[in-house]
CSV table of C-alpha atoms in Angstrom, one decimal:
chain,number,residue,atom,x,y,z
A,1,UNK,CA,86.8,142.9,118.0
A,2,UNK,CA,89.9,141.4,119.7
A,3,UNK,CA,93.2,141.9,117.9
A,4,UNK,CA,95.1,138.6,117.2
A,5,UNK,CA,98.6,138.5,118.5
A,6,UNK,CA,101.6,137.7,116.4
A,7,UNK,CA,102.7,134.1,115.8
A,8,UNK,CA,104.6,132.3,118.6
A,9,UNK,CA,108.3,132.9,118.5
A,10,UNK,CA,109.1,129.4,117.3
A,11,UNK,CA,106.9,129.7,114.3
A,12,UNK,CA,107.9,133.2,113.5
A,13,UNK,CA,111.7,132.5,113.8
A,14,UNK,CA,111.4,129.4,111.5
A,15,UNK,CA,109.2,131.4,109.1
A,16,UNK,CA,111.6,134.3,108.8
A,17,UNK,CA,114.6,132.0,108.4
A,18,UNK,CA,112.8,130.2,105.5
A,19,UNK,CA,112.1,133.5,103.8
A,20,UNK,CA,115.7,134.5,104.1
A,21,UNK,CA,117.0,131.2,102.8
A,22,UNK,CA,114.6,131.2,99.9
A,23,UNK,CA,114.2,134.9,99.1
A,24,UNK,CA,115.0,134.2,95.4
A,25,UNK,CA,112.0,131.8,95.2
A,26,UNK,CA,109.5,134.2,96.8
A,27,UNK,CA,108.0,135.8,94.1
A,28,UNK,CA,78.5,132.9,99.7
A,29,UNK,CA,79.9,135.1,102.3
A,30,UNK,CA,79.9,138.3,100.3
A,31,UNK,CA,76.1,138.7,100.1
A,32,UNK,CA,75.7,138.0,103.8
A,33,UNK,CA,78.3,140.6,104.8
A,34,UNK,CA,76.9,143.2,102.5
A,35,UNK,CA,73.3,142.6,103.7
A,36,UNK,CA,74.5,143.0,107.3
A,37,UNK,CA,76.3,146.1,106.4
A,38,UNK,CA,79.4,145.0,108.3
A,39,UNK,CA,82.1,145.3,105.8
A,40,UNK,CA,83.0,146.8,102.4
A,41,UNK,CA,86.2,146.7,100.5
A,42,UNK,CA,88.2,149.9,100.2
A,43,UNK,CA,87.6,151.1,96.6
A,44,UNK,CA,90.9,152.7,96.1
A,45,UNK,CA,92.8,149.5,96.9
A,46,UNK,CA,93.8,147.1,94.2
A,47,UNK,CA,91.8,143.9,94.3
A,48,UNK,CA,93.9,140.9,95.2
A,49,UNK,CA,92.6,137.4,94.6
A,50,UNK,CA,95.1,135.8,97.0
A,51,UNK,CA,93.6,133.2,99.3
A,52,UNK,CA,94.4,133.1,103.0
A,53,UNK,CA,96.0,130.1,104.6
A,54,UNK,CA,94.2,128.9,107.6
A,55,UNK,CA,96.1,127.0,110.4
A,56,UNK,CA,95.0,125.4,113.6
A,57,UNK,CA,96.5,126.4,116.9
A,58,UNK,CA,99.2,123.7,116.5
A,59,UNK,CA,100.4,125.4,113.4
A,60,UNK,CA,99.1,122.7,111.0
A,61,UNK,CA,97.8,123.9,107.7
A,62,UNK,CA,94.0,123.3,107.4
A,63,UNK,CA,92.5,125.0,104.4
A,64,UNK,CA,92.4,128.0,102.1
A,65,UNK,CA,90.0,130.8,102.9
A,66,UNK,CA,88.5,133.5,100.7
A,67,UNK,CA,88.7,137.0,102.2
A,68,UNK,CA,85.0,136.9,103.1
A,69,UNK,CA,85.5,133.7,105.1
A,70,UNK,CA,88.5,135.2,106.8
A,71,UNK,CA,86.5,138.3,107.8
A,72,UNK,CA,83.8,136.1,109.3
A,73,UNK,CA,86.4,134.2,111.4
A,74,UNK,CA,87.8,137.6,112.6
A,75,UNK,CA,84.3,138.8,113.5
A,76,UNK,CA,83.9,135.7,115.7
A,77,UNK,CA,87.2,136.4,117.4
A,78,UNK,CA,88.6,133.1,116.4
A,79,UNK,CA,91.9,134.3,115.0
A,80,UNK,CA,94.6,133.8,117.6
A,81,UNK,CA,97.9,134.6,115.8
A,82,UNK,CA,99.0,135.5,112.4
A,83,UNK,CA,102.0,135.4,110.0
A,84,UNK,CA,102.9,136.9,106.7
A,85,UNK,CA,102.1,140.2,105.0
A,86,UNK,CA,98.8,142.0,104.8
A,87,UNK,CA,96.9,140.9,101.6
A,88,UNK,CA,93.7,142.9,102.0
A,89,UNK,CA,92.1,145.6,104.1
A,90,UNK,CA,88.4,145.5,104.8
A,91,UNK,CA,86.5,148.5,106.2
A,92,UNK,CA,83.5,148.0,108.5
A,93,UNK,CA,80.9,150.3,109.9
A,94,UNK,CA,81.3,153.5,112.0
A,95,UNK,CA,80.8,153.3,115.7
A,96,UNK,CA,78.2,155.8,116.9
A,97,UNK,CA,79.9,156.3,120.3
A,98,UNK,CA,83.4,156.9,119.0
A,99,UNK,CA,82.9,157.8,115.4
A,100,UNK,CA,85.7,155.4,114.4
A,101,UNK,CA,85.4,153.0,111.5
A,102,UNK,CA,86.3,149.4,112.1
A,103,UNK,CA,89.1,148.0,110.0
A,104,UNK,CA,90.3,144.4,109.5
A,105,UNK,CA,93.7,143.9,108.0
A,106,UNK,CA,93.9,140.4,106.6
A,107,UNK,CA,97.3,138.7,106.7
A,108,UNK,CA,98.3,135.9,104.4
A,109,UNK,CA,98.3,133.3,107.2
A,110,UNK,CA,96.0,133.0,110.2
A,111,UNK,CA,95.8,130.5,113.0
A,112,UNK,CA,92.3,129.9,114.3
A,113,UNK,CA,91.1,128.7,117.7
A,114,UNK,CA,87.8,127.2,118.7
A,115,UNK,CA,86.3,124.6,121.0
A,116,UNK,CA,88.0,121.7,119.2
A,117,UNK,CA,91.4,121.5,117.5
A,118,UNK,CA,90.8,121.4,113.7
A,119,UNK,CA,92.5,118.4,112.2
A,120,UNK,CA,94.3,118.3,108.8
A,121,UNK,CA,92.4,116.3,106.2
A,122,UNK,CA,93.6,112.7,105.6
A,123,UNK,CA,91.9,112.2,102.2
A,124,UNK,CA,93.0,114.3,99.3
A,125,UNK,CA,90.7,114.4,96.3
A,126,UNK,CA,92.4,113.5,93.1
A,127,UNK,CA,91.8,115.9,90.2
A,128,UNK,CA,93.8,116.8,87.1
A,129,UNK,CA,94.9,120.3,88.1
A,130,UNK,CA,96.5,119.1,91.4
A,131,UNK,CA,97.9,116.0,89.6
A,132,UNK,CA,99.5,118.1,86.9
A,133,UNK,CA,100.9,120.5,89.5
A,134,UNK,CA,102.4,117.5,91.5
A,135,UNK,CA,104.2,116.4,88.3
A,136,UNK,CA,105.2,120.0,87.5
A,137,UNK,CA,103.3,119.8,84.1
A,138,UNK,CA,105.9,117.3,82.9
A,139,UNK,CA,105.0,114.1,81.1
A,140,UNK,CA,106.2,111.3,83.2
A,141,UNK,CA,107.2,109.3,80.1
A,142,UNK,CA,108.9,111.7,77.7
A,143,UNK,CA,110.0,114.2,80.4
A,144,UNK,CA,108.8,117.2,78.3
A,145,UNK,CA,106.9,120.1,79.9
A,146,UNK,CA,103.4,120.8,78.6
A,147,UNK,CA,100.4,123.2,79.2
A,148,UNK,CA,97.6,121.7,81.2
A,149,UNK,CA,95.4,121.3,78.1
A,150,UNK,CA,98.0,119.1,76.5
A,151,UNK,CA,98.3,116.7,79.4
A,152,UNK,CA,96.2,113.7,80.4
A,153,UNK,CA,95.8,111.5,83.5
A,154,UNK,CA,97.4,108.2,82.8
A,155,UNK,CA,96.8,105.1,85.0
A,156,UNK,CA,100.1,103.1,85.3
A,157,UNK,CA,98.1,100.0,85.9
A,158,UNK,CA,95.1,100.5,83.5
A,159,UNK,CA,91.7,100.8,85.1
A,160,UNK,CA,90.4,98.1,82.7
A,161,UNK,CA,92.9,95.8,84.4
A,162,UNK,CA,92.0,96.5,88.0
A,163,UNK,CA,94.1,99.6,88.3
A,164,UNK,CA,92.9,102.1,90.9
A,165,UNK,CA,92.2,105.8,90.3
A,166,UNK,CA,94.4,107.0,93.1
A,167,UNK,CA,97.5,109.1,93.6
A,168,UNK,CA,100.0,106.2,93.6
A,169,UNK,CA,98.7,104.8,90.3
A,170,UNK,CA,98.4,108.0,88.2
A,171,UNK,CA,100.8,110.3,86.5
A,172,UNK,CA,100.7,113.3,84.1
A,173,UNK,CA,101.2,112.1,80.5
A,174,UNK,CA,101.1,114.0,77.2
A,175,UNK,CA,98.5,112.8,74.7
A,176,UNK,CA,101.1,111.1,72.4
A,177,UNK,CA,102.6,109.1,75.2
A,178,UNK,CA,99.2,108.2,76.7
A,179,UNK,CA,98.0,106.9,73.3
A,180,UNK,CA,101.2,105.0,72.7
A,181,UNK,CA,101.0,103.3,76.1
A,182,UNK,CA,97.3,102.5,75.4
A,183,UNK,CA,96.0,99.7,77.6
A,184,UNK,CA,99.4,98.4,78.7
A,185,UNK,CA,101.6,98.8,81.7
A,186,UNK,CA,104.8,100.8,81.2
A,187,UNK,CA,106.8,97.6,81.1
A,188,UNK,CA,104.6,96.1,78.4
A,189,UNK,CA,104.8,99.3,76.4
A,190,UNK,CA,108.6,99.5,76.9
A,191,UNK,CA,108.2,102.9,78.5
A,192,UNK,CA,110.0,104.1,81.6
A,193,UNK,CA,108.6,106.5,84.2
A,194,UNK,CA,110.9,109.5,84.9
A,195,UNK,CA,109.6,109.7,88.5
A,196,UNK,CA,107.4,107.6,90.8
A,197,UNK,CA,103.9,108.8,91.7
A,198,UNK,CA,103.2,109.7,95.3
A,199,UNK,CA,100.3,110.8,97.4
A,200,UNK,CA,100.9,114.3,98.8
A,201,UNK,CA,100.6,115.0,102.5
A,202,UNK,CA,98.3,117.7,103.8
A,203,UNK,CA,100.7,120.7,103.3
A,204,UNK,CA,101.8,119.4,99.9
A,205,UNK,CA,98.2,119.0,98.8
A,206,UNK,CA,97.3,122.6,99.9
A,207,UNK,CA,100.3,123.9,98.0
A,208,UNK,CA,99.2,122.0,94.8
A,209,UNK,CA,95.6,123.0,95.2
A,210,UNK,CA,96.4,126.7,95.2
A,211,UNK,CA,99.6,126.6,93.1
A,212,UNK,CA,98.6,129.4,90.7
A,213,UNK,CA,97.8,131.9,93.4
A,214,UNK,CA,100.0,131.0,96.3
A,215,UNK,CA,102.2,133.7,97.8
A,216,UNK,CA,105.9,133.3,98.6
A,217,UNK,CA,105.3,133.6,102.3
A,218,UNK,CA,102.6,131.0,102.3
A,219,UNK,CA,104.7,128.6,100.2
A,220,UNK,CA,107.6,128.9,102.6
A,221,UNK,CA,105.4,128.1,105.6
A,222,UNK,CA,103.9,125.0,103.8
A,223,UNK,CA,107.4,123.8,102.7
A,224,UNK,CA,108.3,123.4,106.4
A,225,UNK,CA,105.6,120.7,106.6
A,226,UNK,CA,106.4,118.9,103.3
A,227,UNK,CA,107.6,115.3,103.4
A,228,UNK,CA,111.4,115.0,103.9
A,229,UNK,CA,112.0,113.6,100.4
A,230,UNK,CA,109.2,115.5,98.7
A,231,UNK,CA,109.7,116.4,95.0
A,232,UNK,CA,108.0,119.7,95.7
A,233,UNK,CA,110.9,121.0,97.8
């Protein structure tokens, strides 16, 4: 298996600078692989549920991978360069000729090649976990922070009045504020939004999608691709 090289200097320099500047903020392939006898996880190592950030060769964030998916990509020699710390070590079989066991060290960020350049997605599914993460679990009317189970999705322009269920028309709202607003617009209910809704770009969406498990080095990389005026910075 070919060993991927390190990230290009430009990406690596920017990545390390971001880590230095924000150090205070850094905090079903399994069955297939098992059946093939290719890989097994080292028993003595602590299980880490971190997902691996996949990039294209241009350094654009594409998706989150499980460790099984990342191993499959490694086995196809599609990993071209990497960033970040090792998050998991996977042991393979023993070579009859050399007696050596194959080992795959999985870093937190991998850039993948292929016949075609993978393109970042342009449509970002709207769901409550990512919506609440976008609004930082704060009710956009009373400005108080809540747990996810105490928040609701509020349509600024009510759906019953031709309001669309899209990023630009929805905010996180506590149950009390949502019930008070009812079938009105904020103006009609004499309620003011504390922040305007927005559709996240690709990097922002990936950060929101994995907000509970994202690593500091992954977040720093994604931040470099956030919108200039993003509330997530």
